[in-house]
């Protein structure tokens, strides 16, 4: 028979070993470094707006521009960029042979907020900023065999910024995935009958500083 004290000792040792193996939580940055700062541009290939019913509106290209703030940036979280303009090619395509146009509202500007930073992570293994794009507002208009439809999209989406390789121009802002959803409202027209109440947005933007044509490096 195994003594009770021996069993308890063994269990205690196992628990302690597991506890030591689990890394402690890392606090989010309270100060961020951005280089270079100033105006930037962003360009993406295919972007997709998907509502909660599974309907997809796909645009072949998208372009954006904005400003990166003077470094260092204090805060946890912190606003790391203002997106003052963003456009999507027209027409975009959707279900039932539908065609769409997207008109964005960037007054006030859309905002990139940094929530966390992981050194050595990301698609280029050069550091990864985890955050959100906030203050999103756009109007989507289209028509299909079901009729015309116009609706508003607003809210925020999860985003990740992948730092570039050293001196490179391959830094990317990625909105694929994440648990945040945009709100769809003000639906007008017979073609809106299939449109859901929320949506996700997927796009991959290559970000470049306007003056240097190189991607900024953001770390916390």
Short mmCIF file of C-alpha atoms in Angstrom, two decimals, residues 62-136:
data_model
loop_
_atom_site.label_atom_id
_atom_site.label_comp_id
_atom_site.label_asym_id
_atom_site.label_seq_id
_atom_site.Cartn_x
_atom_site.Cartn_y
_atom_site.Cartn_z
CA UNK A 62 -7.45 48.98 -51.49
CA UNK A 63 -5.27 51.98 -50.67
CA UNK A 64 -4.79 53.94 -47.46
CA UNK A 65 -2.77 56.85 -46.09
CA UNK A 66 -2.22 58.47 -42.75
CA UNK A 67 0.30 59.65 -40.18
CA UNK A 68 2.48 57.96 -37.57
CA UNK A 69 2.92 60.02 -34.38
CA UNK A 70 6.09 61.48 -32.93
CA UNK A 71 8.00 58.84 -30.97
CA UNK A 72 8.00 57.77 -28.17
CA UNK A 73 4.27 57.26 -27.71
CA UNK A 74 3.06 56.83 -24.14
CA UNK A 75 0.07 54.76 -23.14
CA UNK A 76 -1.24 51.26 -22.57
CA UNK A 77 -2.97 50.95 -24.99
CA UNK A 78 -1.65 53.71 -27.25
CA UNK A 79 -2.74 55.24 -30.54
CA UNK A 80 0.05 54.41 -32.99
CA UNK A 81 -1.37 55.80 -36.24
CA UNK A 82 -4.14 57.89 -37.74
CA UNK A 83 -5.65 56.66 -41.01
CA UNK A 84 -6.88 59.79 -42.76
CA UNK A 85 -7.91 58.20 -46.08
CA UNK A 86 -8.82 54.72 -47.27
CA UNK A 87 -10.41 53.61 -50.53
CA UNK A 88 -11.56 50.41 -52.21
CA UNK A 89 -11.62 49.74 -55.95
CA UNK A 90 -15.02 49.84 -57.59
CA UNK A 91 -16.92 47.81 -58.42
CA UNK A 92 -16.49 45.23 -55.68
CA UNK A 93 -18.32 41.93 -56.16
CA UNK A 94 -20.72 39.98 -53.98
CA UNK A 95 -23.36 37.24 -53.96
CA UNK A 96 -26.11 36.90 -56.61
CA UNK A 97 -23.96 38.68 -59.24
CA UNK A 98 -24.04 41.85 -57.15
CA UNK A 99 -21.69 44.80 -57.56
CA UNK A 100 -20.81 47.22 -54.77
CA UNK A 101 -19.04 50.47 -53.98
CA UNK A 102 -17.57 51.41 -50.60
CA UNK A 103 -17.40 55.04 -49.45
CA UNK A 104 -15.42 55.59 -46.28
CA UNK A 105 -15.73 58.37 -43.72
CA UNK A 106 -12.37 59.30 -42.18
CA UNK A 107 -13.39 62.47 -40.33
CA UNK A 108 -12.57 61.77 -37.58
CA UNK A 109 -9.70 59.58 -38.74
CA UNK A 110 -9.65 55.83 -38.28
CA UNK A 111 -7.16 54.92 -35.55
CA UNK A 112 -4.61 52.14 -35.11
CA UNK A 113 -4.21 51.29 -31.42
CA UNK A 114 -1.43 49.11 -30.04
CA UNK A 115 -2.41 46.72 -27.25
CA UNK A 116 0.64 44.47 -26.98
CA UNK A 117 4.05 43.80 -28.52
CA UNK A 118 6.01 40.59 -28.97
CA UNK A 119 9.69 40.88 -29.94
CA UNK A 120 10.90 38.44 -32.59
CA UNK A 121 7.38 37.45 -33.61
CA UNK A 122 5.33 38.19 -36.71
CA UNK A 123 5.56 37.14 -40.34
CA UNK A 124 9.09 38.57 -40.65
CA UNK A 125 10.22 37.49 -37.14
CA UNK A 126 11.02 41.16 -36.52
CA UNK A 127 8.38 41.97 -33.91
CA UNK A 128 4.59 41.91 -33.81
CA UNK A 129 2.18 44.60 -32.59
CA UNK A 130 -1.25 43.31 -31.62
CA UNK A 131 -3.98 45.93 -31.68
CA UNK A 132 -7.19 47.30 -33.17
CA UNK A 133 -8.34 49.65 -35.89
CA UNK A 134 -10.98 51.85 -34.30
CA UNK A 135 -13.47 54.53 -35.43
CA UNK A 136 -14.26 52.71 -38.69
#
